[in-house]
Amino acid sequence: MRATAEEPRDRRSGARGSAVDVRTLTRVLFERMAELPPDAPERARVRAALIEVNIPLVRYAATRFRSRNEPMEDIVQVGTIGLINAIDRFDPERGVQFPTYALPTILGEIKRYFRDNVRTMHVPRRLQELWVQVSGAMEELTVVHGRAPKVPEIAANLRIPEEDVRACLDAGRAYNAASLEAAQEHEGGLALLDRLGYEDSALADVEHRDMVRHLLVQLPERERRIIMLRFFANLTQSQISTELGMSQMHVSRLLARILTRLRTGNSWED
């Protein structure tokens, strides 16, 4: 039992050690690449080694898009482009860990892929082009501030109106259309289709009202008025008797007679 209990601990220790080794190797490779001239053949080999060592970071980022119904290999390839861009732009002197710097760049590249190639809604070309600048500024500001930037910060960085930034953010979401039948967590689990409208119970009575209206026009004026006062004005028999100047008993007999005729659909007979 002791050996079994220690095995997961050893695996966790191995995983932590592997992560430390990757960070250490990444740092050493960046230090070596900084020492080499841009045109040195060895620099290309060091760069290739940096890409290979950090591919697990790309795979980690790609798992966030597992639900997008795109082949995972394609997403990893796109994320690798972001990794390469991060390697080429990374400055070890800034004191930021490479994974912290690279992850927003990798995610941004994958999001651009979905935005430009898997879009389900049409977005004006001007916003598509401006979104490239906005997403780039978001990545840079995320690294600088250590958090997602706010709209005013992005607008100030690009020197564009905040309304344009908001329009770009909305356009960036256009690659993914929500299903009408999908449950919305922030709406208590109700689907969008459930919130678009409701069934009006009064619709079932339209046909009945039309039939009653057809029958009412066949009634004499006094009887038609009794029905209107009783069922449309909601007056009691006592109030109707006062209104029409007749006894309540007489009103009751007339109502019974009228309703019988209306139920059977027979024409009125004196």
PDB file of C-alpha atoms in Angstrom:
ATOM      1  CA  MET A   1       0.000   0.000   0.000  1.00  0.00           C
ATOM      2  CA  ARG A   2       2.827   2.389   0.764  1.00  0.00           C
ATOM      3  CA  ALA A   3       4.332   1.964  -2.687  1.00  0.00           C
ATOM      4  CA  THR A   4       0.949   2.662  -4.275  1.00  0.00           C
ATOM      5  CA  ALA A   5       0.420   5.786  -2.194  1.00  0.00           C
ATOM      6  CA  GLU A   6       3.841   7.141  -3.065  1.00  0.00           C
ATOM      7  CA  GLU A   7       3.460   6.577  -6.794  1.00  0.00           C
ATOM      8  CA  PRO A   8       1.154   9.593  -7.488  1.00  0.00           C
ATOM      9  CA  ARG A   9       3.457  11.771  -5.381  1.00  0.00           C
ATOM     10  CA  ASP A  10       6.401  10.674  -7.519  1.00  0.00           C
ATOM     11  CA  ARG A  11       4.473  11.459 -10.668  1.00  0.00           C
ATOM     12  CA  ARG A  12       3.556  14.925  -9.423  1.00  0.00           C
ATOM     13  CA  SER A  13       7.180  15.536  -8.498  1.00  0.00           C
ATOM     14  CA  GLY A  14       8.218  14.353 -11.948  1.00  0.00           C
ATOM     15  CA  ALA A  15       5.733  16.724 -13.591  1.00  0.00           C
ATOM     16  CA  ARG A  16       7.014  19.673 -11.556  1.00  0.00           C
ATOM     17  CA  GLY A  17      10.567  18.720 -12.353  1.00  0.00           C
ATOM     18  CA  SER A  18       9.755  18.500 -16.061  1.00  0.00           C
ATOM     19  CA  ALA A  19       8.204  22.003 -15.989  1.00  0.00           C
ATOM     20  CA  VAL A  20      11.287  23.379 -14.226  1.00  0.00           C
ATOM     21  CA  ASP A  21      13.547  21.691 -16.778  1.00  0.00           C
ATOM     22  CA  VAL A  22      11.621  23.251 -19.674  1.00  0.00           C
ATOM     23  CA  ARG A  23      11.849  26.726 -18.146  1.00  0.00           C
ATOM     24  CA  THR A  24      15.527  26.287 -17.409  1.00  0.00           C
ATOM     25  CA  LEU A  25      16.250  24.985 -20.896  1.00  0.00           C
ATOM     26  CA  THR A  26      14.199  27.806 -22.431  1.00  0.00           C
ATOM     27  CA  ARG A  27      16.162  30.400 -20.489  1.00  0.00           C
ATOM     28  CA  VAL A  28      19.493  28.857 -21.476  1.00  0.00           C
ATOM     29  CA  LEU A  29      18.478  28.721 -25.146  1.00  0.00           C
ATOM     30  CA  PHE A  30      17.401  32.372 -25.126  1.00  0.00           C
ATOM     31  CA  GLU A  31      20.690  33.347 -23.515  1.00  0.00           C
ATOM     32  CA  ARG A  32      22.569  31.400 -26.174  1.00  0.00           C
ATOM     33  CA  MET A  33      20.519  32.908 -29.012  1.00  0.00           C
ATOM     34  CA  ALA A  34      21.203  36.410 -27.676  1.00  0.00           C
ATOM     35  CA  GLU A  35      24.941  35.742 -27.967  1.00  0.00           C
ATOM     36  CA  LEU A  36      24.763  34.729 -31.622  1.00  0.00           C
ATOM     37  CA  PRO A  37      24.711  37.049 -34.645  1.00  0.00           C
ATOM     38  CA  PRO A  38      21.412  37.203 -36.536  1.00  0.00           C
ATOM     39  CA  ASP A  39      22.889  35.412 -39.567  1.00  0.00           C
ATOM     40  CA  ALA A  40      24.688  32.670 -37.643  1.00  0.00           C
ATOM     41  CA  PRO A  41      23.611  29.123 -38.676  1.00  0.00           C
ATOM     42  CA  GLU A  42      23.649  28.038 -35.027  1.00  0.00           C
ATOM     43  CA  ARG A  43      21.061  30.712 -34.203  1.00  0.00           C
ATOM     44  CA  ALA A  44      18.519  29.001 -36.460  1.00  0.00           C
ATOM     45  CA  ARG A  45      19.179  25.686 -34.688  1.00  0.00           C
ATOM     46  CA  VAL A  46      18.718  27.299 -31.265  1.00  0.00           C
ATOM     47  CA  ARG A  47      15.485  28.906 -32.446  1.00  0.00           C
ATOM     48  CA  ALA A  48      14.204  25.556 -33.704  1.00  0.00           C
ATOM     49  CA  ALA A  49      15.075  23.998 -30.331  1.00  0.00           C
ATOM     50  CA  LEU A  50      13.108  26.742 -28.536  1.00  0.00           C
ATOM     51  CA  ILE A  51      10.069  25.972 -30.701  1.00  0.00           C
ATOM     52  CA  GLU A  52      10.284  22.247 -30.041  1.00  0.00           C
ATOM     53  CA  VAL A  53      10.760  22.639 -26.299  1.00  0.00           C
ATOM     54  CA  ASN A  54       7.736  24.927 -25.963  1.00  0.00           C
ATOM     55  CA  ILE A  55       5.271  23.003 -28.158  1.00  0.00           C
ATOM     56  CA  PRO A  56       3.546  21.678 -24.973  1.00  0.00           C
ATOM     57  CA  LEU A  57       2.574  25.305 -24.215  1.00  0.00           C
ATOM     58  CA  VAL A  58       0.867  25.462 -27.623  1.00  0.00           C
ATOM     59  CA  ARG A  59      -1.000  22.227 -26.941  1.00  0.00           C
ATOM     60  CA  TYR A  60      -2.126  23.580 -23.582  1.00  0.00           C
ATOM     61  CA  ALA A  61      -3.495  26.729 -25.246  1.00  0.00           C
ATOM     62  CA  ALA A  62      -5.188  24.689 -27.981  1.00  0.00           C
ATOM     63  CA  THR A  63      -7.225  22.699 -25.448  1.00  0.00           C
ATOM     64  CA  ARG A  64      -9.199  25.870 -24.671  1.00  0.00           C
ATOM     65  CA  PHE A  65     -10.699  25.625 -28.163  1.00  0.00           C
ATOM     66  CA  ARG A  66     -11.546  21.943 -28.054  1.00  0.00           C
ATOM     67  CA  SER A  67     -15.289  22.687 -28.354  1.00  0.00           C
ATOM     68  CA  ARG A  68     -14.952  24.653 -31.619  1.00  0.00           C
ATOM     69  CA  ASN A  69     -15.334  21.546 -33.842  1.00  0.00           C
ATOM     70  CA  GLU A  70     -12.001  22.173 -35.525  1.00  0.00           C
ATOM     71  CA  PRO A  71      -9.261  19.510 -35.838  1.00  0.00           C
ATOM     72  CA  MET A  72      -6.897  19.840 -32.896  1.00  0.00           C
ATOM     73  CA  GLU A  73      -3.889  19.421 -35.213  1.00  0.00           C
ATOM     74  CA  ASP A  74      -4.962  22.526 -37.162  1.00  0.00           C
ATOM     75  CA  ILE A  75      -5.352  24.533 -33.969  1.00  0.00           C
ATOM     76  CA  VAL A  76      -1.905  23.438 -32.764  1.00  0.00           C
ATOM     77  CA  GLN A  77      -0.354  24.438 -36.097  1.00  0.00           C
ATOM     78  CA  VAL A  78      -1.922  27.881 -35.866  1.00  0.00           C
ATOM     79  CA  GLY A  79      -0.824  28.214 -32.246  1.00  0.00           C
ATOM     80  CA  THR A  80       2.717  27.298 -33.256  1.00  0.00           C
ATOM     81  CA  ILE A  81       2.785  30.382 -35.468  1.00  0.00           C
ATOM     82  CA  GLY A  82       1.983  32.431 -32.369  1.00  0.00           C
ATOM     83  CA  LEU A  83       4.757  30.628 -30.483  1.00  0.00           C
ATOM     84  CA  ILE A  84       7.270  31.476 -33.216  1.00  0.00           C
ATOM     85  CA  ASN A  85       6.205  35.139 -33.162  1.00  0.00           C
ATOM     86  CA  ALA A  86       6.565  35.175 -29.374  1.00  0.00           C
ATOM     87  CA  ILE A  87      10.064  33.686 -29.594  1.00  0.00           C
ATOM     88  CA  ASP A  88      11.136  36.274 -32.165  1.00  0.00           C
ATOM     89  CA  ARG A  89       9.788  39.190 -30.092  1.00  0.00           C
ATOM     90  CA  PHE A  90      10.697  37.993 -26.606  1.00  0.00           C
ATOM     91  CA  ASP A  91      13.190  40.074 -24.619  1.00  0.00           C
ATOM     92  CA  PRO A  92      14.639  38.174 -21.623  1.00  0.00           C
ATOM     93  CA  GLU A  93      15.894  41.470 -20.164  1.00  0.00           C
ATOM     94  CA  ARG A  94      12.316  42.536 -19.309  1.00  0.00           C
ATOM     95  CA  GLY A  95      12.220  40.043 -16.452  1.00  0.00           C
ATOM     96  CA  VAL A  96       9.066  38.245 -17.636  1.00  0.00           C
ATOM     97  CA  GLN A  97       8.880  34.450 -17.797  1.00  0.00           C
ATOM     98  CA  PHE A  98       8.613  33.276 -21.397  1.00  0.00           C
ATOM     99  CA  PRO A  99       5.369  31.223 -20.873  1.00  0.00           C
ATOM    100  CA  THR A 100       3.704  34.303 -19.361  1.00  0.00           C
ATOM    101  CA  TYR A 101       4.716  36.342 -22.401  1.00  0.00           C
ATOM    102  CA  ALA A 102       4.030  33.693 -25.024  1.00  0.00           C
ATOM    103  CA  LEU A 103       0.613  32.411 -23.951  1.00  0.00           C
ATOM    104  CA  PRO A 104      -1.386  35.579 -24.879  1.00  0.00           C
ATOM    105  CA  THR A 105       0.383  35.650 -28.262  1.00  0.00           C
ATOM    106  CA  ILE A 106      -0.443  31.991 -28.934  1.00  0.00           C
ATOM    107  CA  LEU A 107      -4.071  32.463 -27.890  1.00  0.00           C
ATOM    108  CA  GLY A 108      -4.326  35.603 -30.016  1.00  0.00           C
ATOM    109  CA  GLU A 109      -3.096  33.766 -33.091  1.00  0.00           C
ATOM    110  CA  ILE A 110      -5.619  30.962 -32.582  1.00  0.00           C
ATOM    111  CA  LYS A 111      -8.445  33.462 -32.044  1.00  0.00           C
ATOM    112  CA  ARG A 112      -7.452  35.266 -35.251  1.00  0.00           C
ATOM    113  CA  TYR A 113      -7.654  31.961 -37.069  1.00  0.00           C
ATOM    114  CA  PHE A 114     -11.206  31.403 -35.890  1.00  0.00           C
ATOM    115  CA  ARG A 115     -12.100  35.009 -36.593  1.00  0.00           C
ATOM    116  CA  ASP A 116     -10.814  35.014 -40.164  1.00  0.00           C
ATOM    117  CA  ASN A 117     -11.537  31.454 -41.264  1.00  0.00           C
ATOM    118  CA  VAL A 118     -14.436  30.107 -39.196  1.00  0.00           C
ATOM    119  CA  ARG A 119     -16.637  33.198 -39.087  1.00  0.00           C
ATOM    120  CA  THR A 120     -20.374  32.530 -39.229  1.00  0.00           C
ATOM    121  CA  MET A 121     -21.466  36.162 -39.509  1.00  0.00           C
ATOM    122  CA  HIS A 122     -20.422  38.851 -41.973  1.00  0.00           C
ATOM    123  CA  VAL A 123     -18.287  41.627 -40.507  1.00  0.00           C
ATOM    124  CA  PRO A 124     -17.293  44.787 -42.446  1.00  0.00           C
ATOM    125  CA  ARG A 125     -13.745  44.600 -43.773  1.00  0.00           C
ATOM    126  CA  ARG A 126     -12.815  47.822 -41.981  1.00  0.00           C
ATOM    127  CA  LEU A 127     -13.585  46.205 -38.631  1.00  0.00           C
ATOM    128  CA  GLN A 128     -11.750  43.029 -39.623  1.00  0.00           C
ATOM    129  CA  GLU A 129      -8.603  45.033 -40.385  1.00  0.00           C
ATOM    130  CA  LEU A 130      -8.966  47.182 -37.278  1.00  0.00           C
ATOM    131  CA  TRP A 131      -9.488  44.070 -35.153  1.00  0.00           C
ATOM    132  CA  VAL A 132      -5.971  42.924 -36.051  1.00  0.00           C
ATOM    133  CA  GLN A 133      -4.615  46.105 -34.439  1.00  0.00           C
ATOM    134  CA  VAL A 134      -6.942  45.838 -31.451  1.00  0.00           C
ATOM    135  CA  SER A 135      -6.078  42.192 -30.754  1.00  0.00           C
ATOM    136  CA  GLY A 136      -2.360  42.989 -31.073  1.00  0.00           C
ATOM    137  CA  ALA A 137      -2.703  45.861 -28.612  1.00  0.00           C
ATOM    138  CA  MET A 138      -4.616  43.606 -26.231  1.00  0.00           C
ATOM    139  CA  GLU A 139      -1.780  41.082 -26.243  1.00  0.00           C
ATOM    140  CA  GLU A 140       0.865  43.730 -25.578  1.00  0.00           C
ATOM    141  CA  LEU A 141      -1.132  45.443 -22.831  1.00  0.00           C
ATOM    142  CA  THR A 142      -1.873  42.080 -21.202  1.00  0.00           C
ATOM    143  CA  VAL A 143       1.862  41.459 -20.890  1.00  0.00           C
ATOM    144  CA  VAL A 144       2.548  44.984 -19.628  1.00  0.00           C
ATOM    145  CA  HIS A 145      -0.232  45.121 -17.023  1.00  0.00           C
ATOM    146  CA  GLY A 146      -0.482  41.430 -16.203  1.00  0.00           C
ATOM    147  CA  ARG A 147      -4.254  41.500 -16.830  1.00  0.00           C
ATOM    148  CA  ALA A 148      -6.766  41.940 -19.624  1.00  0.00           C
ATOM    149  CA  PRO A 149      -6.754  45.585 -20.788  1.00  0.00           C
ATOM    150  CA  LYS A 150      -9.816  47.820 -20.574  1.00  0.00           C
ATOM    151  CA  VAL A 151     -11.430  49.520 -23.542  1.00  0.00           C
ATOM    152  CA  PRO A 152     -10.070  53.018 -22.700  1.00  0.00           C
ATOM    153  CA  GLU A 153      -6.540  51.583 -22.408  1.00  0.00           C
ATOM    154  CA  ILE A 154      -6.777  49.915 -25.815  1.00  0.00           C
ATOM    155  CA  ALA A 155      -8.214  53.071 -27.378  1.00  0.00           C
ATOM    156  CA  ALA A 156      -5.435  55.204 -25.885  1.00  0.00           C
ATOM    157  CA  ASN A 157      -2.772  52.774 -27.066  1.00  0.00           C
ATOM    158  CA  LEU A 158      -4.050  52.817 -30.658  1.00  0.00           C
ATOM    159  CA  ARG A 159      -5.262  56.434 -30.572  1.00  0.00           C
ATOM    160  CA  ILE A 160      -8.705  55.508 -31.838  1.00  0.00           C
ATOM    161  CA  PRO A 161     -12.193  56.196 -30.404  1.00  0.00           C
ATOM    162  CA  GLU A 162     -13.469  53.844 -27.723  1.00  0.00           C
ATOM    163  CA  GLU A 163     -16.546  53.188 -29.883  1.00  0.00           C
ATOM    164  CA  ASP A 164     -14.303  51.650 -32.546  1.00  0.00           C
ATOM    165  CA  VAL A 165     -12.696  49.393 -29.954  1.00  0.00           C
ATOM    166  CA  ARG A 166     -16.081  48.199 -28.730  1.00  0.00           C
ATOM    167  CA  ALA A 167     -17.214  47.579 -32.315  1.00  0.00           C
ATOM    168  CA  CYS A 168     -14.079  45.516 -32.930  1.00  0.00           C
ATOM    169  CA  LEU A 169     -14.650  43.477 -29.786  1.00  0.00           C
ATOM    170  CA  ASP A 170     -18.191  42.724 -30.935  1.00  0.00           C
ATOM    171  CA  ALA A 171     -16.898  41.815 -34.398  1.00  0.00           C
ATOM    172  CA  GLY A 172     -14.342  39.496 -32.851  1.00  0.00           C
ATOM    173  CA  ARG A 173     -17.155  37.420 -31.392  1.00  0.00           C
ATOM    174  CA  ALA A 174     -18.865  37.009 -34.755  1.00  0.00           C
ATOM    175  CA  TYR A 175     -17.065  33.769 -35.575  1.00  0.00           C
ATOM    176  CA  ASN A 176     -19.306  31.874 -33.191  1.00  0.00           C
ATOM    177  CA  ALA A 177     -23.081  31.852 -33.539  1.00  0.00           C
ATOM    178  CA  ALA A 178     -25.077  30.743 -30.525  1.00  0.00           C
ATOM    179  CA  SER A 179     -27.642  28.000 -30.957  1.00  0.00           C
ATOM    180  CA  LEU A 180     -31.243  28.969 -30.267  1.00  0.00           C
ATOM    181  CA  GLU A 181     -31.659  25.736 -28.342  1.00  0.00           C
ATOM    182  CA  ALA A 182     -28.440  26.018 -26.311  1.00  0.00           C
ATOM    183  CA  ALA A 183     -28.956  26.671 -22.591  1.00  0.00           C
ATOM    184  CA  GLN A 184     -27.670  30.034 -21.324  1.00  0.00           C
ATOM    185  CA  GLU A 185     -26.003  29.838 -17.923  1.00  0.00           C
ATOM    186  CA  HIS A 186     -26.608  33.498 -17.083  1.00  0.00           C
ATOM    187  CA  GLU A 187     -30.321  33.058 -17.885  1.00  0.00           C
ATOM    188  CA  GLY A 188     -30.954  30.296 -15.369  1.00  0.00           C
ATOM    189  CA  GLY A 189     -30.441  27.508 -17.906  1.00  0.00           C
ATOM    190  CA  LEU A 190     -33.114  28.759 -20.323  1.00  0.00           C
ATOM    191  CA  ALA A 191     -32.413  28.442 -24.021  1.00  0.00           C
ATOM    192  CA  LEU A 192     -32.501  31.554 -26.207  1.00  0.00           C
ATOM    193  CA  LEU A 193     -35.496  30.088 -28.026  1.00  0.00           C
ATOM    194  CA  ASP A 194     -37.404  29.954 -24.727  1.00  0.00           C
ATOM    195  CA  ARG A 195     -36.873  33.691 -24.225  1.00  0.00           C
ATOM    196  CA  LEU A 196     -37.767  34.936 -27.701  1.00  0.00           C
ATOM    197  CA  GLY A 197     -41.516  34.777 -27.157  1.00  0.00           C
ATOM    198  CA  TYR A 198     -44.350  32.959 -25.478  1.00  0.00           C
ATOM    199  CA  GLU A 199     -47.607  31.299 -26.388  1.00  0.00           C
ATOM    200  CA  ASP A 200     -50.546  33.639 -25.892  1.00  0.00           C
ATOM    201  CA  SER A 201     -53.309  31.659 -24.219  1.00  0.00           C
ATOM    202  CA  ALA A 202     -55.851  34.101 -25.626  1.00  0.00           C
ATOM    203  CA  LEU A 203     -55.121  32.882 -29.158  1.00  0.00           C
ATOM    204  CA  ALA A 204     -57.120  29.741 -28.477  1.00  0.00           C
ATOM    205  CA  ASP A 205     -60.194  31.893 -27.801  1.00  0.00           C
ATOM    206  CA  VAL A 206     -60.080  33.840 -31.074  1.00  0.00           C
ATOM    207  CA  GLU A 207     -62.185  31.303 -32.918  1.00  0.00           C
ATOM    208  CA  HIS A 208     -64.644  31.148 -30.023  1.00  0.00           C
ATOM    209  CA  ARG A 209     -64.966  34.934 -29.922  1.00  0.00           C
ATOM    210  CA  ASP A 210     -65.666  35.037 -33.624  1.00  0.00           C
ATOM    211  CA  MET A 211     -68.399  32.426 -33.242  1.00  0.00           C
ATOM    212  CA  VAL A 212     -69.971  34.264 -30.275  1.00  0.00           C
ATOM    213  CA  ARG A 213     -69.879  37.541 -32.188  1.00  0.00           C
ATOM    214  CA  HIS A 214     -71.707  35.884 -35.067  1.00  0.00           C
ATOM    215  CA  LEU A 215     -74.392  34.587 -32.682  1.00  0.00           C
ATOM    216  CA  LEU A 216     -74.773  37.849 -30.768  1.00  0.00           C
ATOM    217  CA  VAL A 217     -75.772  39.805 -33.851  1.00  0.00           C
ATOM    218  CA  GLN A 218     -78.792  37.504 -34.156  1.00  0.00           C
ATOM    219  CA  LEU A 219     -80.113  38.512 -30.720  1.00  0.00           C
ATOM    220  CA  PRO A 220     -82.678  41.268 -30.210  1.00  0.00           C
ATOM    221  CA  GLU A 221     -81.282  44.511 -28.821  1.00  0.00           C
ATOM    222  CA  ARG A 222     -82.394  43.911 -25.192  1.00  0.00           C
ATOM    223  CA  GLU A 223     -81.015  40.358 -25.001  1.00  0.00           C
ATOM    224  CA  ARG A 224     -77.768  41.367 -26.701  1.00  0.00           C
ATOM    225  CA  ARG A 225     -77.371  44.167 -24.149  1.00  0.00           C
ATOM    226  CA  ILE A 226     -77.936  41.735 -21.243  1.00  0.00           C
ATOM    227  CA  ILE A 227     -75.156  39.480 -22.556  1.00  0.00           C
ATOM    228  CA  MET A 228     -72.807  42.450 -23.012  1.00  0.00           C
ATOM    229  CA  LEU A 229     -73.465  43.738 -19.505  1.00  0.00           C
ATOM    230  CA  ARG A 230     -73.091  40.317 -17.908  1.00  0.00           C
ATOM    231  CA  PHE A 231     -70.060  38.888 -19.692  1.00  0.00           C
ATOM    232  CA  PHE A 232     -68.204  41.881 -21.100  1.00  0.00           C
ATOM    233  CA  ALA A 233     -68.937  44.552 -18.470  1.00  0.00           C
ATOM    234  CA  ASN A 234     -68.899  41.920 -15.666  1.00  0.00           C
ATOM    235  CA  LEU A 235     -72.078  43.258 -14.018  1.00  0.00           C
ATOM    236  CA  THR A 236     -74.079  41.074 -11.624  1.00  0.00           C
ATOM    237  CA  GLN A 237     -77.698  40.101 -12.321  1.00  0.00           C
ATOM    238  CA  SER A 238     -78.782  42.558  -9.647  1.00  0.00           C
ATOM    239  CA  GLN A 239     -76.861  45.397 -11.321  1.00  0.00           C
ATOM    240  CA  ILE A 240     -78.257  44.444 -14.730  1.00  0.00           C
ATOM    241  CA  SER A 241     -81.812  44.505 -13.358  1.00  0.00           C
ATOM    242  CA  THR A 242     -81.205  48.019 -12.016  1.00  0.00           C
ATOM    243  CA  GLU A 243     -79.642  49.094 -15.313  1.00  0.00           C
ATOM    244  CA  LEU A 244     -82.531  47.781 -17.417  1.00  0.00           C
ATOM    245  CA  GLY A 245     -85.380  48.453 -14.961  1.00  0.00           C
ATOM    246  CA  MET A 246     -86.580  44.867 -14.575  1.00  0.00           C
ATOM    247  CA  SER A 247     -86.590  42.299 -11.788  1.00  0.00           C
ATOM    248  CA  GLN A 248     -83.532  40.196 -11.079  1.00  0.00           C
ATOM    249  CA  MET A 249     -85.647  37.054 -11.556  1.00  0.00           C
ATOM    250  CA  HIS A 250     -86.603  38.207 -15.038  1.00  0.00           C
ATOM    251  CA  VAL A 251     -82.947  38.894 -15.866  1.00  0.00           C
ATOM    252  CA  SER A 252     -82.033  35.411 -14.644  1.00  0.00           C
ATOM    253  CA  ARG A 253     -84.686  33.747 -16.837  1.00  0.00           C
ATOM    254  CA  LEU A 254     -83.620  35.761 -19.885  1.00  0.00           C
ATOM    255  CA  LEU A 255     -79.957  34.887 -19.349  1.00  0.00           C
ATOM    256  CA  ALA A 256     -80.755  31.181 -19.099  1.00  0.00           C
ATOM    257  CA  ARG A 257     -82.834  31.342 -22.267  1.00  0.00           C
ATOM    258  CA  ILE A 258     -80.211  33.349 -24.186  1.00  0.00           C
ATOM    259  CA  LEU A 259     -77.358  31.054 -23.194  1.00  0.00           C
ATOM    260  CA  THR A 260     -79.319  27.985 -24.228  1.00  0.00           C
ATOM    261  CA  ARG A 261     -79.852  29.496 -27.655  1.00  0.00           C
ATOM    262  CA  LEU A 262     -76.189  30.473 -27.980  1.00  0.00           C
ATOM    263  CA  ARG A 263     -74.964  27.012 -26.969  1.00  0.00           C
ATOM    264  CA  THR A 264     -77.168  25.251 -29.480  1.00  0.00           C
ATOM    265  CA  GLY A 265     -76.487  27.829 -32.175  1.00  0.00           C
ATOM    266  CA  ASN A 266     -80.190  28.099 -32.980  1.00  0.00           C
ATOM    267  CA  SER A 267     -81.587  31.296 -34.407  1.00  0.00           C
ATOM    268  CA  TRP A 268     -83.594  33.506 -32.086  1.00  0.00           C
ATOM    269  CA  GLU A 269     -87.300  32.966 -31.870  1.00  0.00           C
ATOM    270  CA  ASP A 270     -89.729  35.241 -30.087  1.00  0.00           C
TER     271      ASP A 270
END
